[in-house]
Short mmCIF file of C-alpha atoms in Angstrom, two decimals:
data_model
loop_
_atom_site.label_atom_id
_atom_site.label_comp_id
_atom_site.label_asym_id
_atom_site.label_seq_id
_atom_site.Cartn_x
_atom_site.Cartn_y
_atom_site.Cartn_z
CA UNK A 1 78.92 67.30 -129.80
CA UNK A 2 79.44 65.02 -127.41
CA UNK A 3 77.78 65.73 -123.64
CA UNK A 4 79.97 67.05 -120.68
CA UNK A 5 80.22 63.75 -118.59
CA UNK A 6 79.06 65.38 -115.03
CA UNK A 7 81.59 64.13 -111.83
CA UNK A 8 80.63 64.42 -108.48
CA UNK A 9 83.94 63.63 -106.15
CA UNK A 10 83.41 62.78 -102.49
CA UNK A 11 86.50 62.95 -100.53
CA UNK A 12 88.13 66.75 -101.11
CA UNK A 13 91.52 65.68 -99.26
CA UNK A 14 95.10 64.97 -100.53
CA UNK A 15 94.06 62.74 -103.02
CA UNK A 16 91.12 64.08 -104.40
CA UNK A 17 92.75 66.75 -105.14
CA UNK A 18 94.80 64.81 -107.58
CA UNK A 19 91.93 63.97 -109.06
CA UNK A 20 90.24 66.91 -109.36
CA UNK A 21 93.59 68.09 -110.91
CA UNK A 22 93.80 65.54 -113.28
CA UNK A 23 89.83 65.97 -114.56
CA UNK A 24 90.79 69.39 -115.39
CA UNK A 25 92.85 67.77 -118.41
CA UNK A 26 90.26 65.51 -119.67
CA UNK A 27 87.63 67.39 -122.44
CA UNK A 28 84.51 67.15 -121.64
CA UNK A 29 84.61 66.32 -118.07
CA UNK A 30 82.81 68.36 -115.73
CA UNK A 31 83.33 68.19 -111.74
CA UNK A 32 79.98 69.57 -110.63
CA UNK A 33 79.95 68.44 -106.97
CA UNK A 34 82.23 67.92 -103.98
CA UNK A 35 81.58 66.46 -100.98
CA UNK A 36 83.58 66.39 -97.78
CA UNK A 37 83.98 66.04 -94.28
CA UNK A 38 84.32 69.20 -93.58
CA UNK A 39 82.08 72.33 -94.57
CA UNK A 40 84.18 74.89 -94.51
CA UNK A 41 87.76 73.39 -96.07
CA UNK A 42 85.49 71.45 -98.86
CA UNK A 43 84.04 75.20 -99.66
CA UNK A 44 87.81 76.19 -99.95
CA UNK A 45 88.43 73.37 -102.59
CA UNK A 46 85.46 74.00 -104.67
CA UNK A 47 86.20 77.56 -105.30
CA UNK A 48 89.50 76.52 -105.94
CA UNK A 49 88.39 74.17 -108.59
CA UNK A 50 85.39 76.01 -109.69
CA UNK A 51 82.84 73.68 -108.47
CA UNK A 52 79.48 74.84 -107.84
CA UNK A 53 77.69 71.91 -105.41
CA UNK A 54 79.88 71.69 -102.07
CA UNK A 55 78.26 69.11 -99.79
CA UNK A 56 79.34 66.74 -96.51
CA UNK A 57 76.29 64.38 -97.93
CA UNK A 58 76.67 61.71 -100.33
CA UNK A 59 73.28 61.39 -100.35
CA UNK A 60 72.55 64.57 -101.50
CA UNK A 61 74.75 64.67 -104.09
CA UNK A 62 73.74 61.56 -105.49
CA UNK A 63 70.42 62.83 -105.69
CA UNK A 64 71.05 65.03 -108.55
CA UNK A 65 69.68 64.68 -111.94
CA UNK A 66 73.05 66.20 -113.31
CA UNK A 67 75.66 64.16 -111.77
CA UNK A 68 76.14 60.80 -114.23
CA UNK A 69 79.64 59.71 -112.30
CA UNK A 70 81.01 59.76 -108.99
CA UNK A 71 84.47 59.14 -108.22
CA UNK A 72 85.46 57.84 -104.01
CA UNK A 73 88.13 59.44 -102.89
CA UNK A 74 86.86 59.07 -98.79
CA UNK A 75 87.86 56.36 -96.09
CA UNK A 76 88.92 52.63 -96.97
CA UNK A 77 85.67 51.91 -94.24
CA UNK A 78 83.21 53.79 -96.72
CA UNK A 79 84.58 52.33 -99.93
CA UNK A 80 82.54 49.23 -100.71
CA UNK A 81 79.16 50.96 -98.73
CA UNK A 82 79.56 54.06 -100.83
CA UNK A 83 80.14 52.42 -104.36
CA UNK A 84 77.12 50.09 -103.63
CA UNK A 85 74.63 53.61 -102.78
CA UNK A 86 76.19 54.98 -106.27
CA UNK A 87 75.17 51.88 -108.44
CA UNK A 88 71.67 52.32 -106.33
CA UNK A 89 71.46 54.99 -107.91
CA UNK A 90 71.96 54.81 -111.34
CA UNK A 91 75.66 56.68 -111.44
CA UNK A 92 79.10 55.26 -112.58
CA UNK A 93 81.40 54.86 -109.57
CA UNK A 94 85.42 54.83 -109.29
CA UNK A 95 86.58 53.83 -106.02
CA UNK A 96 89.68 54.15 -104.83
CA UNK A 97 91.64 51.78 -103.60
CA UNK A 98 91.07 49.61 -101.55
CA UNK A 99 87.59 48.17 -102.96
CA UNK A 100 87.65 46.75 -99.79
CA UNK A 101 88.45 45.63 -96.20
CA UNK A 102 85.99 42.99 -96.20
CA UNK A 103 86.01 40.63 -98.96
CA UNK A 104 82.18 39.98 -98.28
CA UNK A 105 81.67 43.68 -99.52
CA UNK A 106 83.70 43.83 -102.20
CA UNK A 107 81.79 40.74 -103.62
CA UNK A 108 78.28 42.57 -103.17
CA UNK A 109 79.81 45.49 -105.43
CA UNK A 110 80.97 43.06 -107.81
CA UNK A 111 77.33 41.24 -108.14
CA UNK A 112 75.72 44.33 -108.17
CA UNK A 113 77.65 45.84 -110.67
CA UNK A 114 76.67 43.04 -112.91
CA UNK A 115 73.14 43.49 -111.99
CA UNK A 116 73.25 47.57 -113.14
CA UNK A 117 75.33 47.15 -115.76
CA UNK A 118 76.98 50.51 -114.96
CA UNK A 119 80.72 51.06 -115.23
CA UNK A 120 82.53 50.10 -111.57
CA UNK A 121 86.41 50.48 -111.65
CA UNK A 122 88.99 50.76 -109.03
CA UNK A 123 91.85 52.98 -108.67
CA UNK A 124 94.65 50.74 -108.95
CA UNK A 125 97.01 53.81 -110.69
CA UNK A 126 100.31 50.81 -111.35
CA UNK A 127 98.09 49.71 -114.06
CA UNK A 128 98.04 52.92 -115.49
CA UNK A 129 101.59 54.09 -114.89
CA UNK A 130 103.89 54.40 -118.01
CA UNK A 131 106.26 52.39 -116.36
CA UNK A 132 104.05 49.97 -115.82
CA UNK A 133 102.27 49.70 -119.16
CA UNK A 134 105.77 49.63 -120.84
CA UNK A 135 106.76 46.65 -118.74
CA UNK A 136 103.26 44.71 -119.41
CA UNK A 137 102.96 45.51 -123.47
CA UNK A 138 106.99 43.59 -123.48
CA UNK A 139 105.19 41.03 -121.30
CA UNK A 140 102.14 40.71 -123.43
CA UNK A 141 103.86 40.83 -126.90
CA UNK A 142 106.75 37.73 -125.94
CA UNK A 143 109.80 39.81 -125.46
CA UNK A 144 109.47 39.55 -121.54
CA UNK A 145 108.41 36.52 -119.36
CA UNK A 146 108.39 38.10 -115.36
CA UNK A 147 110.79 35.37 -112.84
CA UNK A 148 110.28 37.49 -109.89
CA UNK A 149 109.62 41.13 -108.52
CA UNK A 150 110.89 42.69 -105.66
CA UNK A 151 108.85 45.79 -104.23
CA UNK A 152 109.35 48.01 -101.45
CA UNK A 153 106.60 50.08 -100.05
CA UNK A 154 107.94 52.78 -97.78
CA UNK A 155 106.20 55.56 -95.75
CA UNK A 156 107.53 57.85 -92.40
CA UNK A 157 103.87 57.39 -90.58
CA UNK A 158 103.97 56.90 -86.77
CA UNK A 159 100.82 59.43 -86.64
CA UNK A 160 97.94 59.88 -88.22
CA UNK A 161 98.37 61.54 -91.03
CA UNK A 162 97.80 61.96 -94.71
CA UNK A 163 100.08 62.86 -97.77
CA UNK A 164 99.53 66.45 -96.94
CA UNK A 165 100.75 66.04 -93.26
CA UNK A 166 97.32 66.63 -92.14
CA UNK A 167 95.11 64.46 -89.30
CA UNK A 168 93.49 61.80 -90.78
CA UNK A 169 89.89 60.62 -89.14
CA UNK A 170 90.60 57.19 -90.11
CA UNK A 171 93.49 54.98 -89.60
CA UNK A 172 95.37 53.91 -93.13
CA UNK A 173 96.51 50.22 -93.38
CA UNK A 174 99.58 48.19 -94.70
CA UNK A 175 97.53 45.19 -96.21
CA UNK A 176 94.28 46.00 -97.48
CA UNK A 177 95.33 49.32 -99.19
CA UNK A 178 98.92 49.44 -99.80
CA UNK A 179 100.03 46.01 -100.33
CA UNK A 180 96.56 45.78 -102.46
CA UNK A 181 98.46 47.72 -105.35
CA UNK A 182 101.06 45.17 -105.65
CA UNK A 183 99.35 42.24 -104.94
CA UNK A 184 97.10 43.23 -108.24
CA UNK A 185 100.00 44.62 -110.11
CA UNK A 186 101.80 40.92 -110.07
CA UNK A 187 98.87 38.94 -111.01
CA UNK A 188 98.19 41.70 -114.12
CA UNK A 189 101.84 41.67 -115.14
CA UNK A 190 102.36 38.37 -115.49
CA UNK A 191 99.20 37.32 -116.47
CA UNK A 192 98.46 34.45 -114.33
CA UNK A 193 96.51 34.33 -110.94
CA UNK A 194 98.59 34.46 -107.49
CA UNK A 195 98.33 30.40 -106.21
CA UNK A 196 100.19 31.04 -103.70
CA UNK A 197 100.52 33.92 -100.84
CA UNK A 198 101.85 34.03 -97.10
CA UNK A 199 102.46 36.73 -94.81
CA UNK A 200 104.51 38.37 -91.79
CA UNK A 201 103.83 41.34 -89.78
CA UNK A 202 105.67 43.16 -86.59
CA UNK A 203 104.41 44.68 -83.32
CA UNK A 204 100.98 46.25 -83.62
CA UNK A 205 101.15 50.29 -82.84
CA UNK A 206 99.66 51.03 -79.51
CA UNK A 207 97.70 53.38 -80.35
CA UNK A 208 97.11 52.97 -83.84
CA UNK A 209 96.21 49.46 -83.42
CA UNK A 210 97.95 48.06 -86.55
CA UNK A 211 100.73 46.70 -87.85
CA UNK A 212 103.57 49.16 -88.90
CA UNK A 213 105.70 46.41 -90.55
CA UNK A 214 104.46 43.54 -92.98
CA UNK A 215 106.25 41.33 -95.45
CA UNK A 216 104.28 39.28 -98.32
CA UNK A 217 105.55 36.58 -100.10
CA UNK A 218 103.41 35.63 -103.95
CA UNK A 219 103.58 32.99 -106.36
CA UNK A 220 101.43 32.93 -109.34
CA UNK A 221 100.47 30.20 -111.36
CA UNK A 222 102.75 30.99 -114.00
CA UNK A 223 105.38 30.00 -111.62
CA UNK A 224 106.83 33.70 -110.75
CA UNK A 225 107.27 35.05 -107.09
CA UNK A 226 106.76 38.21 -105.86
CA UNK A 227 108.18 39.67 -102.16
CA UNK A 228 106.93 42.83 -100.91
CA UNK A 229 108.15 44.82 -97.48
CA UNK A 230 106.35 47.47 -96.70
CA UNK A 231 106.41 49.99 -94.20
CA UNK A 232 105.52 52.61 -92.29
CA UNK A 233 108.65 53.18 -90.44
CA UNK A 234 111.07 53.76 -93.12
CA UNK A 235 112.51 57.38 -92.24
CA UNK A 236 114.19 57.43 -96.26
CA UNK A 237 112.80 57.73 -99.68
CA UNK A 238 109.17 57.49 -99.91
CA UNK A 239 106.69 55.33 -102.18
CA UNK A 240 107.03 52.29 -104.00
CA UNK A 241 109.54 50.59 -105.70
CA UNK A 242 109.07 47.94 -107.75
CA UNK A 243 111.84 45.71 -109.46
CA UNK A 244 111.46 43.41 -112.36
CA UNK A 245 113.45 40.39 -112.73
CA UNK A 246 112.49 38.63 -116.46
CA UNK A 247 114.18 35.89 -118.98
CA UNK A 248 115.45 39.30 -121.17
CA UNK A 249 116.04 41.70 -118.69
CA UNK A 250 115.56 43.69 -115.27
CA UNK A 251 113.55 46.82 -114.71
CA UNK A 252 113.29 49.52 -111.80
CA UNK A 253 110.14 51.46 -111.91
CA UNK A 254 109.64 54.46 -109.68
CA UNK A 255 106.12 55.85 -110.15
CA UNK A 256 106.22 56.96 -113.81
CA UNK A 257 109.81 56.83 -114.10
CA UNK A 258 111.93 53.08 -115.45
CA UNK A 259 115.25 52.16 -115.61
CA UNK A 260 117.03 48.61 -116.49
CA UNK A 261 118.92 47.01 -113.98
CA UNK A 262 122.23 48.76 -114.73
CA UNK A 263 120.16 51.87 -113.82
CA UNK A 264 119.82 53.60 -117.80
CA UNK A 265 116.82 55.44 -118.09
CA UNK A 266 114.43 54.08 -120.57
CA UNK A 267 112.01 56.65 -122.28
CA UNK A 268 108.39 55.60 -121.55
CA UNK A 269 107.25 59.15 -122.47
CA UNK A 270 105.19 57.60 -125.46
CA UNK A 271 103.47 55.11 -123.63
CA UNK A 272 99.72 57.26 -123.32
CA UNK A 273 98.70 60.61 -123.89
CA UNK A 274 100.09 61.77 -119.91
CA UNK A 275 102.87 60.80 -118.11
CA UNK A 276 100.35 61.17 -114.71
CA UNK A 277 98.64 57.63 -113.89
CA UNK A 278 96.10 59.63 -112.13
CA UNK A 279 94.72 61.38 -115.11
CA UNK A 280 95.27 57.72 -117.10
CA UNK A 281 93.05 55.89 -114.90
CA UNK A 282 90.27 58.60 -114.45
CA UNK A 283 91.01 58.82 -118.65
CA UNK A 284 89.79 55.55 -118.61
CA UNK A 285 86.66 55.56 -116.48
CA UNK A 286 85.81 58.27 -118.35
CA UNK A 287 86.25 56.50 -121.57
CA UNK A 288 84.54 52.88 -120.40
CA UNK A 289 81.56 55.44 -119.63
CA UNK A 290 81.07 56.89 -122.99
CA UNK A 291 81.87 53.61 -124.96
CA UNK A 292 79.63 51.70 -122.80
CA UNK A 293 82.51 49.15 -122.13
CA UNK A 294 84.40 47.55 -119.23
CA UNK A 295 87.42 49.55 -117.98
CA UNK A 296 90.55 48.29 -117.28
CA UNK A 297 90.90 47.86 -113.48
CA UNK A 298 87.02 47.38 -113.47
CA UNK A 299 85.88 46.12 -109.86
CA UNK A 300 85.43 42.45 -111.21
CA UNK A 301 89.05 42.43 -112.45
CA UNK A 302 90.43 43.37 -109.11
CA UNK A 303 88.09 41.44 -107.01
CA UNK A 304 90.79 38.37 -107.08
CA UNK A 305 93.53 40.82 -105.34
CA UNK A 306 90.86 41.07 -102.35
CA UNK A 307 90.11 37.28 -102.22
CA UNK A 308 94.34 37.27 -101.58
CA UNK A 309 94.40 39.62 -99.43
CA UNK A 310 91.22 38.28 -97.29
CA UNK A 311 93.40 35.27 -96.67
CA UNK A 312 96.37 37.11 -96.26
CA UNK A 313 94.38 38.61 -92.95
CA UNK A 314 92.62 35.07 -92.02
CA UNK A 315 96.52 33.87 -92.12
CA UNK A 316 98.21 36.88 -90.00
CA UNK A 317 94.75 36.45 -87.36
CA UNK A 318 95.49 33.05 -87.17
CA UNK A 319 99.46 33.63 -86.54
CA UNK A 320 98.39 36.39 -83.67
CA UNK A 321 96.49 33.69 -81.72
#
């Protein structure tokens, strides 16, 4: 028998919650601390999940002898500064993403990583996604070679707020977390590094103090382009959209859903064991842990989507002055 691999999750808000709903599929997987900012509404979460250690201190919870992983579900500002404390300590860390908002960070979690030799992943879910994988096994095997892909990330965000419509104490942001997914996404699908990358944003929000609208434009070595608009003004269909343009064919994916470019389903229900890319991914830091192996979206993989995106910043600062 194989031991229960012991979670602790910091972070008990909207999306934590999909990952403390997607644990409860994988065997052996036991979620046996939470940690929030809030007392009271983490206490409400744990007894809804039936966890026994409710905390508002990493610390603490890193601490104990029977927590082996940790997954980061808390603010992009914590992300790099909390993975680092869990490799200090001897657990297994999935952060979500962004690894980063300063490249500088991200790097120290990569060296460290190295230094532990514990498993570090990050939570880019399009790797994971059905629709994704389907797209990057016909890439991988010859039938598909990627010209372009057009992606749209839309959200109705003028406050803030989270996915559950609740007040956020920290302010989201278009570049280092949302266009991050993408940014990764083309570089894994077509297998070649981005070489290329500009950027364009609109008015900064008055009292958010970012940008609300962004446009990216990608080329990767391979000689593929990518654009991506996303925004947080788009009062319409929410999420990402991601279009495909190959040599032998075009292909919408919507989250776990594809279609060809005359809009026919295609059935990617075979893909994995889920059709959720949130139980895939933690499925495979789980996995990595108990075969002592590298995961797929492991921190060093990713760290070239930060280095992008670091210049994508340098390039939009510049531009502002």
């Amino acid at each position: 028998m194989t031991a229960p691999l012991r979670i602790a999750l910091a972070g008990a808000g909207a999306f934590g919650q999909k990952h403390l709903d997607a644990l409860k599929l994988i065997h052996g997987v036991e979620v046996v601390s939470l940690i929030g900012r809030e007392l009271d509404k983490t206490r409400e979460t744990a007894a809804k999940y039936g966890v026994g250690h409710v905390t508002t201190s990493l610390e603490e919870s890193l601490a104990r002898p029977d927590v082996d992983a940790v997954i980061l579900c808390t603010p992009t500002q914590m992300h790099a500064g909390q993975a680092l404390a869990c490799l200090n300590a001897g657990k297994h860390v999935q952060v979500e993403i962004p690894l980063c908002d300063i490249l500088a960070e991200g790097r120290e979690v990569v060296r460290r990583q190295r230094e532990t030799g514990l498993v570090a992943m990050c939570g880019h879910t399009r790797r994971f996604n059905p629709s994704h994988q389907w797209v990057h096994r016909r890439v991988q095997a010859g039938e598909l070679r990627i010209q372009q892909m057009d992606v749209q990330t839309y959200f109705f965000r003028r406050t803030n707020t989270n996915a559950l419509g609740q007040a956020r104490s920290w302010t989201d942001h278009l570049l280092w977390h949302h266009a991050a997914h993408t940014v990764d996404l083309f570089a894994h699908q077509c297998g070649s590094p981005v070489v290329q990358a500009h950027a364009m944003q609109g008015p900064i929000h008055p009292q958010l103090g970012i940008a609300m609208d962004m446009s990216l434009q990608l080329k990767a070595a391979s000689g593929a382009i990518c654009t991506l608009s996303l925004s947080f003004n788009n009062d319409g269909p929410l999420g990402t959209f991601f279009r495909y343009i190959g040599d032998t064919g075009t292909y919408i994916a919507r989250y776990d859903d594809l279609v060809d470019g005359k809009d026919q389903k295609i059935d990617v229900y075979g893909v994995d064991v889920s059709m959720n890319g949130i139980e895939l991914q933690d499925r495979e830091f789980v996995a990595a842990i108990r075969e002592g192996r590298e995961p797929q979206a492991s921190v060093a993989q990713v760290l070239p989507c930060y280095e992008v995106l670091d210049g994508l910043e340098r390039q939009l600062l510049a531009d502002a002055r």
